[in-house]
PDB file of C-alpha atoms in Angstrom:
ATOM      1  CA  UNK A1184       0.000   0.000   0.000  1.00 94.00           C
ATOM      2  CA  UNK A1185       1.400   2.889  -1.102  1.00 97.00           C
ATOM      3  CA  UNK A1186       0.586   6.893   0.606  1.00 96.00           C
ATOM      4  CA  UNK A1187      -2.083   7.469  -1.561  1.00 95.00           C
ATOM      5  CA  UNK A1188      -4.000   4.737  -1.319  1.00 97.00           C
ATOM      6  CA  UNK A1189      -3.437   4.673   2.470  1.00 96.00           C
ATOM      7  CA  UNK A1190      -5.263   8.598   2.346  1.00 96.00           C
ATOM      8  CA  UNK A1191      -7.985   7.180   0.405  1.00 96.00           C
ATOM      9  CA  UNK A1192      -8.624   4.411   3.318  1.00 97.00           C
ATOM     10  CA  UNK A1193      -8.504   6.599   5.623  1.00 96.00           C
ATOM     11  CA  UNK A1194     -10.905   9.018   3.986  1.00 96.00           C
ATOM     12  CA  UNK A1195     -13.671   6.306   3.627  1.00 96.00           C
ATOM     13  CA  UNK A1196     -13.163   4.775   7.210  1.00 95.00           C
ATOM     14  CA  UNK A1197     -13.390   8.589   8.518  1.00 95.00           C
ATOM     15  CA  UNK A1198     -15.836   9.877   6.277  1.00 95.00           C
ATOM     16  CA  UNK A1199     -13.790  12.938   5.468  1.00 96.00           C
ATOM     17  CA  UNK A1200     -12.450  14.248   2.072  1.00 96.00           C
ATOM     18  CA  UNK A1201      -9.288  13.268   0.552  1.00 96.00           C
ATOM     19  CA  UNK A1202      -7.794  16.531   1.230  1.00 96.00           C
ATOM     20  CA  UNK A1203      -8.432  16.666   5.549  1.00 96.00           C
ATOM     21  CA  UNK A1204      -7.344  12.963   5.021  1.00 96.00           C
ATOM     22  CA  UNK A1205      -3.897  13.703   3.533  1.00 97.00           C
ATOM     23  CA  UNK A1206      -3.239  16.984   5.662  1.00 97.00           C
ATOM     24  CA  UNK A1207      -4.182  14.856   8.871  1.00 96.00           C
ATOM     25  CA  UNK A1208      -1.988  11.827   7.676  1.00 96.00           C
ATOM     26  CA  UNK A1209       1.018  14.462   6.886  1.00 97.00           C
ATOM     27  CA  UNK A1210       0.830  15.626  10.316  1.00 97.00           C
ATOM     28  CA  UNK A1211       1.233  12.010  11.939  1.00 95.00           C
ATOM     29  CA  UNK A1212       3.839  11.504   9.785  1.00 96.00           C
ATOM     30  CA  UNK A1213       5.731  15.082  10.471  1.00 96.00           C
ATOM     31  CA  UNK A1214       4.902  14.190  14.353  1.00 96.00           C
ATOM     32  CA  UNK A1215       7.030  10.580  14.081  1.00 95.00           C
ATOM     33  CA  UNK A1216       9.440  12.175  11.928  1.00 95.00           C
ATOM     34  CA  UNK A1217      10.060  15.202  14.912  1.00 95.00           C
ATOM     35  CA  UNK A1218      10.124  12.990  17.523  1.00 94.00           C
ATOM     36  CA  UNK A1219      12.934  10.725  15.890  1.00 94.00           C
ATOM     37  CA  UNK A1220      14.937  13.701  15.461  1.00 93.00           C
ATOM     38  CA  UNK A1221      15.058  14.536  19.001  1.00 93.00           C
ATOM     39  CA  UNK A1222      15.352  10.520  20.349  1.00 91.00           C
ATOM     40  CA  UNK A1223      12.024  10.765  21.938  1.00 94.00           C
ATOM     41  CA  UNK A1224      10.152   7.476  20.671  1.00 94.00           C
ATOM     42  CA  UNK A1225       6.427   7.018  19.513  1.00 95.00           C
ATOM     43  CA  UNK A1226       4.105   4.447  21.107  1.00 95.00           C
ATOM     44  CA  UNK A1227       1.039   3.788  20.099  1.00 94.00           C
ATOM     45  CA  UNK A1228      -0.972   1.257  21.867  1.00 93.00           C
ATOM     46  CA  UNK A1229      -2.044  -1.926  20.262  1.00 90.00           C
ATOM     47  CA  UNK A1230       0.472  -1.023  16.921  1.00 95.00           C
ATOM     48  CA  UNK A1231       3.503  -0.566  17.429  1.00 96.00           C
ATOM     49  CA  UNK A1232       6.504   1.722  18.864  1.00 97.00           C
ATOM     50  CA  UNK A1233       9.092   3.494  17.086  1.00 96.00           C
ATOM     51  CA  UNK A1234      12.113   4.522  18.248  1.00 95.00           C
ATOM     52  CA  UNK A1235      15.805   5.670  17.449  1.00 94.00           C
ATOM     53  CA  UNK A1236      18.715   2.854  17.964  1.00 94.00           C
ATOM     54  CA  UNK A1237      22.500   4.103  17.307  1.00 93.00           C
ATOM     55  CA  UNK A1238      24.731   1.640  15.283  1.00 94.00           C
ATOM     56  CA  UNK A1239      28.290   1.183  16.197  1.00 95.00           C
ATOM     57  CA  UNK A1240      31.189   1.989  14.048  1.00 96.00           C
ATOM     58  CA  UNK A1241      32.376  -0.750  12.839  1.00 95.00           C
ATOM     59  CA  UNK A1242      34.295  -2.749  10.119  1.00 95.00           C
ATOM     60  CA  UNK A1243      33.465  -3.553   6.602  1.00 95.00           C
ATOM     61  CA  UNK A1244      33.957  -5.343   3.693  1.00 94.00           C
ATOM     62  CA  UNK A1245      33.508  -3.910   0.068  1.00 93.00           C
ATOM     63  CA  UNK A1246      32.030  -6.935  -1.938  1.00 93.00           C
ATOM     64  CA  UNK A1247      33.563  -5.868  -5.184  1.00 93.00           C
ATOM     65  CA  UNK A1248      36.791  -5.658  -4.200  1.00 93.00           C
ATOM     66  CA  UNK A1249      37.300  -7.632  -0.783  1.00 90.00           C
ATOM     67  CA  UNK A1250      38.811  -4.052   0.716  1.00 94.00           C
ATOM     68  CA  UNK A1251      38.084  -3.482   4.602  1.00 95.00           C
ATOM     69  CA  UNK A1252      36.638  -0.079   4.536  1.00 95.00           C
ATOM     70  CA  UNK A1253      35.494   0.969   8.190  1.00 95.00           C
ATOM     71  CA  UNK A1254      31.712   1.982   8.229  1.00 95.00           C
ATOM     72  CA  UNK A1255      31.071   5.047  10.530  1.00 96.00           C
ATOM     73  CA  UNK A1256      28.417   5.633  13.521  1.00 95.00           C
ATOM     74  CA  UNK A1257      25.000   6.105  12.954  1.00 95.00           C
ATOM     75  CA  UNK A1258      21.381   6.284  13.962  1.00 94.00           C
ATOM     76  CA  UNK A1259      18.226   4.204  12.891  1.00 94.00           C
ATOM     77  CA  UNK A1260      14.782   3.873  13.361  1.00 94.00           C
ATOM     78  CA  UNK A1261      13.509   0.619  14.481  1.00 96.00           C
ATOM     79  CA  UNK A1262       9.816  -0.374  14.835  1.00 96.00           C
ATOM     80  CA  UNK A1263       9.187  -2.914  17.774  1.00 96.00           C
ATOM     81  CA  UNK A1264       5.491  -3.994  16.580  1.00 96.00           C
ATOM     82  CA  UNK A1265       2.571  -4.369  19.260  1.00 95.00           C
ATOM     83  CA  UNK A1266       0.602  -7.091  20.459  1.00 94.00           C
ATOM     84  CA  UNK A1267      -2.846  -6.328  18.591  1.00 94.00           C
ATOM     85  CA  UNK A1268      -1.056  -5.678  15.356  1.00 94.00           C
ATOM     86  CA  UNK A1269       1.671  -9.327  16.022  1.00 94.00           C
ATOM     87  CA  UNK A1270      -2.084 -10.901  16.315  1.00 94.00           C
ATOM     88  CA  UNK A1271      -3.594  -9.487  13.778  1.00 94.00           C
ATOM     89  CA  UNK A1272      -0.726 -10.662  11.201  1.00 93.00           C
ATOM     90  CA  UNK A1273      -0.778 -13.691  12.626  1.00 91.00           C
TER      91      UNK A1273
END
């Protein structure tokens, strides 16, 4: 499912237009997206949490040529999924 077709679900199930559907589905998304920039995580009950992990530096390997290369810090965003949505997929 791609973003549009997630606005269009969410406009039927809410019984608003497409527009209010997108602007209020931007704003979820901007909300994540702010509070993975500043660490904080996101939990939402029954779906899932999000939250920012930090990777290591570490060593590499470049698979065309076999050179070690060392791969620098960095941060991620990891979903831990809840136990409604484990059960529901299940």
């Amino acid at each position: 499912m791609r973003k549009p077709d997630l606005v269009n679900v969410i406009a039927d199930e809410a019984d608003i237009s497409k527009d209010k559907a997108s602007l209020a589905l931007n704003a979820i998304l901007e909300a994540i997206t702010s509070a993975m920039k500043s660490a904080d995580s996101v939990s939402l009950v029954g779906f899932g949490t999000f939250e920012q992990r930090s990777r290591s530096a570490r060593t590499g390997k470049n698979p065309q040529t076999g050179e070690t290369i060392q791969i620098k810090a960095s941060k991620t965003v990891a979903f831990k999924p809840g136990k409604a949505l484990k059960e529901a997929v299940n």
